[in-house]
Protein backbone atom coordinates (compact mmCIF):
# COMPACT_ATOMS: atom_id res chain seq x y z
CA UNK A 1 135.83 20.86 146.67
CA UNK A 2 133.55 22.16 149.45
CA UNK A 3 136.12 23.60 151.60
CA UNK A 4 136.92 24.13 155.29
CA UNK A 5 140.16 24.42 156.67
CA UNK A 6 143.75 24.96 154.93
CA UNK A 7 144.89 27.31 153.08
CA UNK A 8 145.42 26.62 149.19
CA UNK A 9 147.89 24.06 148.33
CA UNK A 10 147.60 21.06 147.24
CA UNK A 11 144.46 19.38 148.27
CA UNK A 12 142.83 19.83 151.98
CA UNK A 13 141.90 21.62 154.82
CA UNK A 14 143.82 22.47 157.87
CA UNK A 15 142.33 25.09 159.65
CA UNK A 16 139.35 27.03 158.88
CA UNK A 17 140.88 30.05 158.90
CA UNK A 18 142.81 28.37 156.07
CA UNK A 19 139.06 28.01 154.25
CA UNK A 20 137.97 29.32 151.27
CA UNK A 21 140.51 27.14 149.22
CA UNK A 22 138.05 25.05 147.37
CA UNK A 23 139.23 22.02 145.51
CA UNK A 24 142.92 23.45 145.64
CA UNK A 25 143.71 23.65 148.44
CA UNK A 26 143.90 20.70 150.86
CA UNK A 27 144.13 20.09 154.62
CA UNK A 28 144.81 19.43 156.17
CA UNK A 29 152.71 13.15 158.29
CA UNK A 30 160.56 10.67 157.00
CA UNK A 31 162.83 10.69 159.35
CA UNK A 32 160.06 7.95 160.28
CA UNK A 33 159.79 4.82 158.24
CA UNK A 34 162.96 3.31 157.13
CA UNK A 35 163.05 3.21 153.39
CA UNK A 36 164.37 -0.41 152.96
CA UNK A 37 162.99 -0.64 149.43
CA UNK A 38 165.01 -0.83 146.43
CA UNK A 39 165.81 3.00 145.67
CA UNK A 40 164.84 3.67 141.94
CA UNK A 41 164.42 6.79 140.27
CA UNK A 42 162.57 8.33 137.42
CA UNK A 43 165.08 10.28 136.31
CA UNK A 44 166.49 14.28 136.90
CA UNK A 45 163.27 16.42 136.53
CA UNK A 46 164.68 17.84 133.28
CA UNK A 47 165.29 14.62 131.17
CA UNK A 48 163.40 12.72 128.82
CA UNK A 49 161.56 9.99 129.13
CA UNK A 50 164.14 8.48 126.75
CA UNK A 51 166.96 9.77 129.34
CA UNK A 52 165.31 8.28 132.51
CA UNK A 53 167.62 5.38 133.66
CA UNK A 54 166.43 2.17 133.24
CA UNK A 55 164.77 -0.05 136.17
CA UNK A 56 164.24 -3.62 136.36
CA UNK A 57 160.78 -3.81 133.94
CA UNK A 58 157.90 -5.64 136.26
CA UNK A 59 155.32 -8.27 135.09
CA UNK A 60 152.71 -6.73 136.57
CA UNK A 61 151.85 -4.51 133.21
CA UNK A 62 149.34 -3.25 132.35
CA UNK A 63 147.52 -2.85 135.55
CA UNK A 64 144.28 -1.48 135.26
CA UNK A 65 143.41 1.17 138.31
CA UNK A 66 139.26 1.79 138.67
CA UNK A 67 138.74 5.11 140.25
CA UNK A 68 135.98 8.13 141.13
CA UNK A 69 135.91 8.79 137.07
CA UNK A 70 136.16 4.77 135.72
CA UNK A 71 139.58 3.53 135.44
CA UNK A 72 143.03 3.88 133.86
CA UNK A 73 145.26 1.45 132.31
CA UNK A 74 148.75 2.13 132.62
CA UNK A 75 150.68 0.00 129.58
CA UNK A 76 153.76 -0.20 131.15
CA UNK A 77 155.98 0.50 134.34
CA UNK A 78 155.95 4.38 134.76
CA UNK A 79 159.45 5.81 134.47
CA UNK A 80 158.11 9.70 134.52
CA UNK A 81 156.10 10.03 137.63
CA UNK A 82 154.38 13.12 138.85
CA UNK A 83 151.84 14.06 141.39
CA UNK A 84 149.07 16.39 142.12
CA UNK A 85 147.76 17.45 146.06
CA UNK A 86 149.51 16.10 149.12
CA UNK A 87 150.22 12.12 149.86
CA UNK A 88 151.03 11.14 146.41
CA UNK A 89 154.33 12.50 146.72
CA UNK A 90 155.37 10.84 149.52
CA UNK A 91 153.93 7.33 148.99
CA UNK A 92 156.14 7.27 145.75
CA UNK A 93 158.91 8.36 147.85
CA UNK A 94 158.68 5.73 150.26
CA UNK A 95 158.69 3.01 147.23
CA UNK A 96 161.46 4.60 146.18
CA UNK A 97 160.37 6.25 143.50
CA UNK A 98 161.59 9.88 142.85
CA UNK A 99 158.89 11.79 141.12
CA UNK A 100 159.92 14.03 138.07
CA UNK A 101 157.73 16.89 139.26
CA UNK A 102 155.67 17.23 142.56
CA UNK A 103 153.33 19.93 143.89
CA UNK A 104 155.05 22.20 145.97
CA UNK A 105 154.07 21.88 150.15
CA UNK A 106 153.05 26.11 150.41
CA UNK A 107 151.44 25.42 153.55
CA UNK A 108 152.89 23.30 156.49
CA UNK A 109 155.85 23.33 154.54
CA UNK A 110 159.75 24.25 155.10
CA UNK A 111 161.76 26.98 153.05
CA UNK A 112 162.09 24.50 150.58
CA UNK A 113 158.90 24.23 149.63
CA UNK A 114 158.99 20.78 151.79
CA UNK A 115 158.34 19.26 154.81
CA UNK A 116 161.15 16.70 157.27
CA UNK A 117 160.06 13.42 156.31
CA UNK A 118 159.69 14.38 152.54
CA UNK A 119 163.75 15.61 152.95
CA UNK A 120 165.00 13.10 154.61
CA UNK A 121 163.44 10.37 152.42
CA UNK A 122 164.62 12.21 149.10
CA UNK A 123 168.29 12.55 150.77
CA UNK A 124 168.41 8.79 151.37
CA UNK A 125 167.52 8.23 147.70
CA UNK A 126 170.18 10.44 146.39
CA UNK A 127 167.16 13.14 145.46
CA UNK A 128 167.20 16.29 148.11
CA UNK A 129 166.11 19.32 146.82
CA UNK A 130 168.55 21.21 145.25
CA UNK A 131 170.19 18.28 143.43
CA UNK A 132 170.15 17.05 140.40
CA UNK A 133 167.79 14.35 140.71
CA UNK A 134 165.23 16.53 142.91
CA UNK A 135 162.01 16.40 141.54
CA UNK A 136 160.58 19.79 139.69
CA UNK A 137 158.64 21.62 142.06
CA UNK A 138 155.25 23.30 141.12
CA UNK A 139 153.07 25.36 142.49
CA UNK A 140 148.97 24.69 143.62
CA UNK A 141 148.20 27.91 144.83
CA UNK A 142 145.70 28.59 141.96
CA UNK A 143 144.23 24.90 141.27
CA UNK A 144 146.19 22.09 139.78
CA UNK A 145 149.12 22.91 136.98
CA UNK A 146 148.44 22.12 133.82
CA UNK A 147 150.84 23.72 132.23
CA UNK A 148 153.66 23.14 134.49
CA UNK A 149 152.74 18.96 134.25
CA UNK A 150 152.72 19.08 130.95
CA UNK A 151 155.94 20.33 130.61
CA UNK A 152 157.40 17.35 132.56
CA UNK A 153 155.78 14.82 129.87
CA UNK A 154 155.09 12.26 132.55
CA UNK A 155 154.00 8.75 131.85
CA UNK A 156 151.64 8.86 134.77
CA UNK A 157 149.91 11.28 137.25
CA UNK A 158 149.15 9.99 140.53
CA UNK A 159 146.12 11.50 142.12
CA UNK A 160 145.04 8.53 144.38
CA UNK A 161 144.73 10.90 147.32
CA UNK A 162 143.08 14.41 145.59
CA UNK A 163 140.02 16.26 145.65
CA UNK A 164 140.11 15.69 141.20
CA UNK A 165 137.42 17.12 139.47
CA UNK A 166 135.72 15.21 136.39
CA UNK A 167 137.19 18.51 134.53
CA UNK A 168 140.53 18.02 135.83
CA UNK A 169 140.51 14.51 135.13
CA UNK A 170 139.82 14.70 131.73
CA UNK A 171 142.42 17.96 131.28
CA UNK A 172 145.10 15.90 133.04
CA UNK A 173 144.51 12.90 131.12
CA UNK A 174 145.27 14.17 127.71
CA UNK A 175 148.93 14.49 129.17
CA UNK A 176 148.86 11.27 130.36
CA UNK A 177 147.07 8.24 132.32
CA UNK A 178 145.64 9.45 135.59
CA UNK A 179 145.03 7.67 138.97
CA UNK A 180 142.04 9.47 140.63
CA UNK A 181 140.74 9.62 143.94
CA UNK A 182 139.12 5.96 144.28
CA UNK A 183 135.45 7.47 145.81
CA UNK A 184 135.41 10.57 148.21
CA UNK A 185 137.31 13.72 147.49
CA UNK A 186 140.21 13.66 150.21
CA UNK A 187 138.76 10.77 151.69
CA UNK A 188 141.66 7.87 150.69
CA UNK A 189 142.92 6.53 153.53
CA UNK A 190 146.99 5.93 153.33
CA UNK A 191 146.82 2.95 153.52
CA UNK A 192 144.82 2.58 150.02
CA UNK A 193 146.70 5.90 148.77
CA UNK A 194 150.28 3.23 149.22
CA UNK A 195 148.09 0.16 147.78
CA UNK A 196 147.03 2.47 144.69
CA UNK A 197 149.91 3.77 143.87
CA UNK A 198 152.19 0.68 144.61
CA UNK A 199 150.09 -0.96 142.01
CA UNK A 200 150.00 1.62 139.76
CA UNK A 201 154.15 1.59 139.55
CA UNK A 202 154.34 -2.01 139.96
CA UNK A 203 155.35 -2.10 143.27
CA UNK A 204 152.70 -3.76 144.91
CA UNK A 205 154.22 -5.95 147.03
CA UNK A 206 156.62 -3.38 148.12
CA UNK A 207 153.48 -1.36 149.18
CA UNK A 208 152.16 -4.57 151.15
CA UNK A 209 155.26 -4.28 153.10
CA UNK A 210 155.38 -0.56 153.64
CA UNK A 211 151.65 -0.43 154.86
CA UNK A 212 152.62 -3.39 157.33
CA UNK A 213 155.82 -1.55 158.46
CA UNK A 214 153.97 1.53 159.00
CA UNK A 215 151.58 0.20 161.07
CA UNK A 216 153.80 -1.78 162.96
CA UNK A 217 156.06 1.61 164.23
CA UNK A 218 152.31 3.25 165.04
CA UNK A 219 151.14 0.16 166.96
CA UNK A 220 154.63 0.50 169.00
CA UNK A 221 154.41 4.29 169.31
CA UNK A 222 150.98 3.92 170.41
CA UNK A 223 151.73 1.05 172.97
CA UNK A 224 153.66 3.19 175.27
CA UNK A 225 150.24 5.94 175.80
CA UNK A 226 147.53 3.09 176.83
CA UNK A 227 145.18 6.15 178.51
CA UNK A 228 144.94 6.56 175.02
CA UNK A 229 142.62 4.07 174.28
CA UNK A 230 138.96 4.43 174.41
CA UNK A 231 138.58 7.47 174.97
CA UNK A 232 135.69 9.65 172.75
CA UNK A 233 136.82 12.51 170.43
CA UNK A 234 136.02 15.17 167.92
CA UNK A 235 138.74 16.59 165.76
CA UNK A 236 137.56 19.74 164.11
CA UNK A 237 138.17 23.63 163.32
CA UNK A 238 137.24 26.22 165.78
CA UNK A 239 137.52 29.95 165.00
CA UNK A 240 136.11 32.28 167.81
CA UNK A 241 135.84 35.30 165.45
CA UNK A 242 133.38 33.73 163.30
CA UNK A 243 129.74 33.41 163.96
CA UNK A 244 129.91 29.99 162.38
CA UNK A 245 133.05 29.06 163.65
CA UNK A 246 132.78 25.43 163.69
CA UNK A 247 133.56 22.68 161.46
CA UNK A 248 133.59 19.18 162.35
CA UNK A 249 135.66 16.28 161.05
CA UNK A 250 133.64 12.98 159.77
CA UNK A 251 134.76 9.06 159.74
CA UNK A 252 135.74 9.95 156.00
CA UNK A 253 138.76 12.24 156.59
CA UNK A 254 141.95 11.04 157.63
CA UNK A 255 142.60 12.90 161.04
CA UNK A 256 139.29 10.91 162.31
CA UNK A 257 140.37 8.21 160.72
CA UNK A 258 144.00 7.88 162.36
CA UNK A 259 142.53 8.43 165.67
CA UNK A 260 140.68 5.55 165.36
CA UNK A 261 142.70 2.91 164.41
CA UNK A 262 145.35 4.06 166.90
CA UNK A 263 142.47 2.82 169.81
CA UNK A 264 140.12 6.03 169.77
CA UNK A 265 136.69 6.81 169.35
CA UNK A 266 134.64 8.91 167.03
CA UNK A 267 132.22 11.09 169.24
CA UNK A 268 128.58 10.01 168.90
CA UNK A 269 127.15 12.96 168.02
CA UNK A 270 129.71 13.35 164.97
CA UNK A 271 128.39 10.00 163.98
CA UNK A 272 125.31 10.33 164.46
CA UNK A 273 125.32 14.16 162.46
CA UNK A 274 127.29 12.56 159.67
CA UNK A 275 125.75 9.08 158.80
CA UNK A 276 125.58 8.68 155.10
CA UNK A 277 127.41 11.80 154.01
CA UNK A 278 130.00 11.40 151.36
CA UNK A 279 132.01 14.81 153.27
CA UNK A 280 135.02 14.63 155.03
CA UNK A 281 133.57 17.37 157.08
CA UNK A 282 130.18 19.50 158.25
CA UNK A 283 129.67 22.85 158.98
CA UNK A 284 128.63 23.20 162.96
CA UNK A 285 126.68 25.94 164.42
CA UNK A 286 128.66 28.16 167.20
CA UNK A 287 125.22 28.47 169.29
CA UNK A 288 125.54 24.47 169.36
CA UNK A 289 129.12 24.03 170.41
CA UNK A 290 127.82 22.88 174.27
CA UNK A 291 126.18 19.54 171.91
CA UNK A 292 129.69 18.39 171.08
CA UNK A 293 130.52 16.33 173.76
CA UNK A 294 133.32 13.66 173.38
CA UNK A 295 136.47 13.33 175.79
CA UNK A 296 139.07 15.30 173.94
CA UNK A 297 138.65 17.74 171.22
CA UNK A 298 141.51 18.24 168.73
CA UNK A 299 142.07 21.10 166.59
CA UNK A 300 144.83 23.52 164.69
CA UNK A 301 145.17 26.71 166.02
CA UNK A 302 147.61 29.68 164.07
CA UNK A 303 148.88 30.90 167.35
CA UNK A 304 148.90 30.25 171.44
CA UNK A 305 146.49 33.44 171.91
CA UNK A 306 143.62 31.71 169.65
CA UNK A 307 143.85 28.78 172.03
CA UNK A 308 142.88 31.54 174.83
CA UNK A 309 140.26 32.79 172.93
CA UNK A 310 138.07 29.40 171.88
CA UNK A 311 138.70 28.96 175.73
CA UNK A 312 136.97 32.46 176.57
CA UNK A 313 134.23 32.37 174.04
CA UNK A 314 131.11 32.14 175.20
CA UNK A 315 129.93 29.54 172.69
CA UNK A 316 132.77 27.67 171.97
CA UNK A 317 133.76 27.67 175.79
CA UNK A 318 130.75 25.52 176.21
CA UNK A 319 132.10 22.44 173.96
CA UNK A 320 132.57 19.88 177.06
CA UNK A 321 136.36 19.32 176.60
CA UNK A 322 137.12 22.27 176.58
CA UNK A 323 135.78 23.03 179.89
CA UNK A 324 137.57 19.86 181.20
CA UNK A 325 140.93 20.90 179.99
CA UNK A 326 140.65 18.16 177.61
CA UNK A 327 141.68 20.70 174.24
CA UNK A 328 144.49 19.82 172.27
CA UNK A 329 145.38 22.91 170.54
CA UNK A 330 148.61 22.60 167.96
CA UNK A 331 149.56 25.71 166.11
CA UNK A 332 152.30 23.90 164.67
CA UNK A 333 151.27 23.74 160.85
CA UNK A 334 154.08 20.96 160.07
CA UNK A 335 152.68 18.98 162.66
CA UNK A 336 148.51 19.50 161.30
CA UNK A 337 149.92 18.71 157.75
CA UNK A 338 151.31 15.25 158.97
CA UNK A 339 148.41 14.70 160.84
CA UNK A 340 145.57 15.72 158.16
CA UNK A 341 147.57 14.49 154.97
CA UNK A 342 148.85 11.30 156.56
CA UNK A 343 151.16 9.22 154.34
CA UNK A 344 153.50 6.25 155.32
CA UNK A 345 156.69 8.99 155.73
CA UNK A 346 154.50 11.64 157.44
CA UNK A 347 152.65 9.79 160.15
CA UNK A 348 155.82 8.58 161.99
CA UNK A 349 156.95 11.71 161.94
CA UNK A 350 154.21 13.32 164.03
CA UNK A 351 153.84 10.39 166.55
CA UNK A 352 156.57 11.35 168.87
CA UNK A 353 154.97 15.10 169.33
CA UNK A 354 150.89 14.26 168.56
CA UNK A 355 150.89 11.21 170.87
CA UNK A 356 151.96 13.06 174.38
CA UNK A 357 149.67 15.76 173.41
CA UNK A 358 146.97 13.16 173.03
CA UNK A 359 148.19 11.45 175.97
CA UNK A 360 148.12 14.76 177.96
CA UNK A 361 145.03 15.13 177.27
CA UNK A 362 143.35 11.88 178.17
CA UNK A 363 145.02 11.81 181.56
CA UNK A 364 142.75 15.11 181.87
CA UNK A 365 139.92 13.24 181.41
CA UNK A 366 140.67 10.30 183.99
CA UNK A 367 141.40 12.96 186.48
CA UNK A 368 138.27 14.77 186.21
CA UNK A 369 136.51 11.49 186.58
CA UNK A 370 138.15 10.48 190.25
């Protein structure tokens, strides 16, 4: 994967700075959504497949699951679930599923190798790290784990949200049947991430509800910031010590995405720059920074003193919301993770600190225009 912004784990971009993580590392939201699905889990992370307690078998099998590479047909309910990159994990969660072995979260993540809304789901389902039913925790750093998934003999891989290659496709699925990225690498929204994967444990209905529920609590999180609404944006990575310093966020990534359907709109000129490109983001010349023009600007920032320094740059200075006062500048990495590797646990999470930001922001904007 093309990268530009996290550092590597798991999938995506974050943060430039975080770049040069190629298709392993991801960028870059449960004490959020109320899990009121039937808790059901695969099983402690050391068992067999044979060991992993029974659940009530669905109809639904086999499903067949088209994807980026063809499609997989999974023969039966999974009872040994494991996931690559970010979002997988926590979809399965929130169906109450407990994955035998999930990547660990080695950026944005706690001391556990974790994030909040991942914890508290996994408490309510019996499941917190450091139990016996935790799932096995692996490690992304260098690329996805072969070895370390294939030591979990798992009855399916869920991949829904990844940046899979047709390599590690094939290499994954002589372990066992994969779900792959349905089109763009990093590009699945959550919403088709839970519809993918609740079909691919026969849950699907379950997934219906948590997609509805989860929009619900953002529509009434949202309601309460209506200077929100409307106004223009570009969310992107801004790094004053580079020459090339600028990477912009199109309508195929998530954080766009979000912004969107919470009332937002994408700036023009990312539009415009981006039309047919199958990229979740493009590179952006420094000397062109005064051509971004939107309302706000969002970005990820490692620390309060780089905030001072895209403000002082000469180049980046020149982006319009930044001169207004309309930045929002988070160097909380939790917070970016939720944000750029939105799931159904992570995204409520992040609403109570993103939206005043947001909000903050916009009321910027309204002033400058009296």
């Amino acid at each position: 994967m093309a990268s530009a912004l996290f550092p590597r784990s798991g999938g995506r971009p974050a943060g430039r700075r975080l770049r040069k993580s190629g298709g392993r590392a991801a960028a870059l939201l449960a004490a959020a959504v109320a899990l009121t699905l039937t808790a059901c889990s695969t099983g402690p992370a050391g068992s067999t497949a044979a060991d992993a307690p029974s659940q009530p078998a669905s109809t639904a099998f086999p499903v067949t699951i088209k994807h980026l590479f063809g499609e997989t047909t999974i023969q039966e309910q999974p009872k040994r679930v494991v996931t690559v990159s970010w979002v997988n994990d926590d979809v399965a969660i929130a169906l109450g599923v407990v994955p035998v072995g999930v990547p660990k979260n080695e950026w944005g993540g706690n001391d556990k190798g974790s994030t909040p809304w991942k914890d508290a789901a996994l408490e309510k389902l019996g499941a917190g790290f450091g139990s016996a039913k935790a799932p096995v925790q692996f490690s992304e750093a260098d690329g996805i784990n072969f070895t370390e998934i294939a030591k979990l003999n798992p009855d399916v891989i869920l991949g829904a949200y990844s940046g899979l290659t047709e390599e590690n496709y094939k290499k994954l699925s002589e372990i066992a049947p994969v779900v792959a990225q349905p089109e763009i690498a990093y590009g699945t929204s959550w919403q088709d991430s839970t519809t993918i994967i609740g079909k691919a444990l026969g849950k699907e209905a379950e997934a219906a509800k948590l997609v509805a529920d989860t929009e619900a609590t953002i529509k009434d999180k949202v309601s309460k910031y209506p200077q929100i609404a409307g106004k223009s944006f570009i969310y992107g990575n801004l790094e004053p010590d580079k020459s090339d310093g600028v990477n912009v966020y199109t309508a195929n990534d998530n954080r766009p995405r979000f912004l969107t359907e919470i009332g937002m709109k994408l700036a023009s000129v990312v539009e415009e720059s981006s039309k047919g490109s199958k990229e979740f983001f493009i590179p952006w010349s420094a000397e062109k920074a005064n051509e971004l023009n939107s309302d706000i600007f969002v970005t990820w920032v490692p620390d309060a003193a780089t905030t001072g320094s895209i403000k002082a740059d000469p180049l980046l200075g020149q982006i319009p919301a930044i001169k207004s006062g309309a930045l929002v500048a988070d160097s909380n990495n939790t917070l970016t993770l939720s944000i750029s590797a939105s799931s159904p646990l992570s995204l409520p999470w992040s609403l109570d600190t993103f939206l005043p930001q947001l909000a903050g922001a916009a009321d910027k904007v309204t002033a400058a225009a009296k």
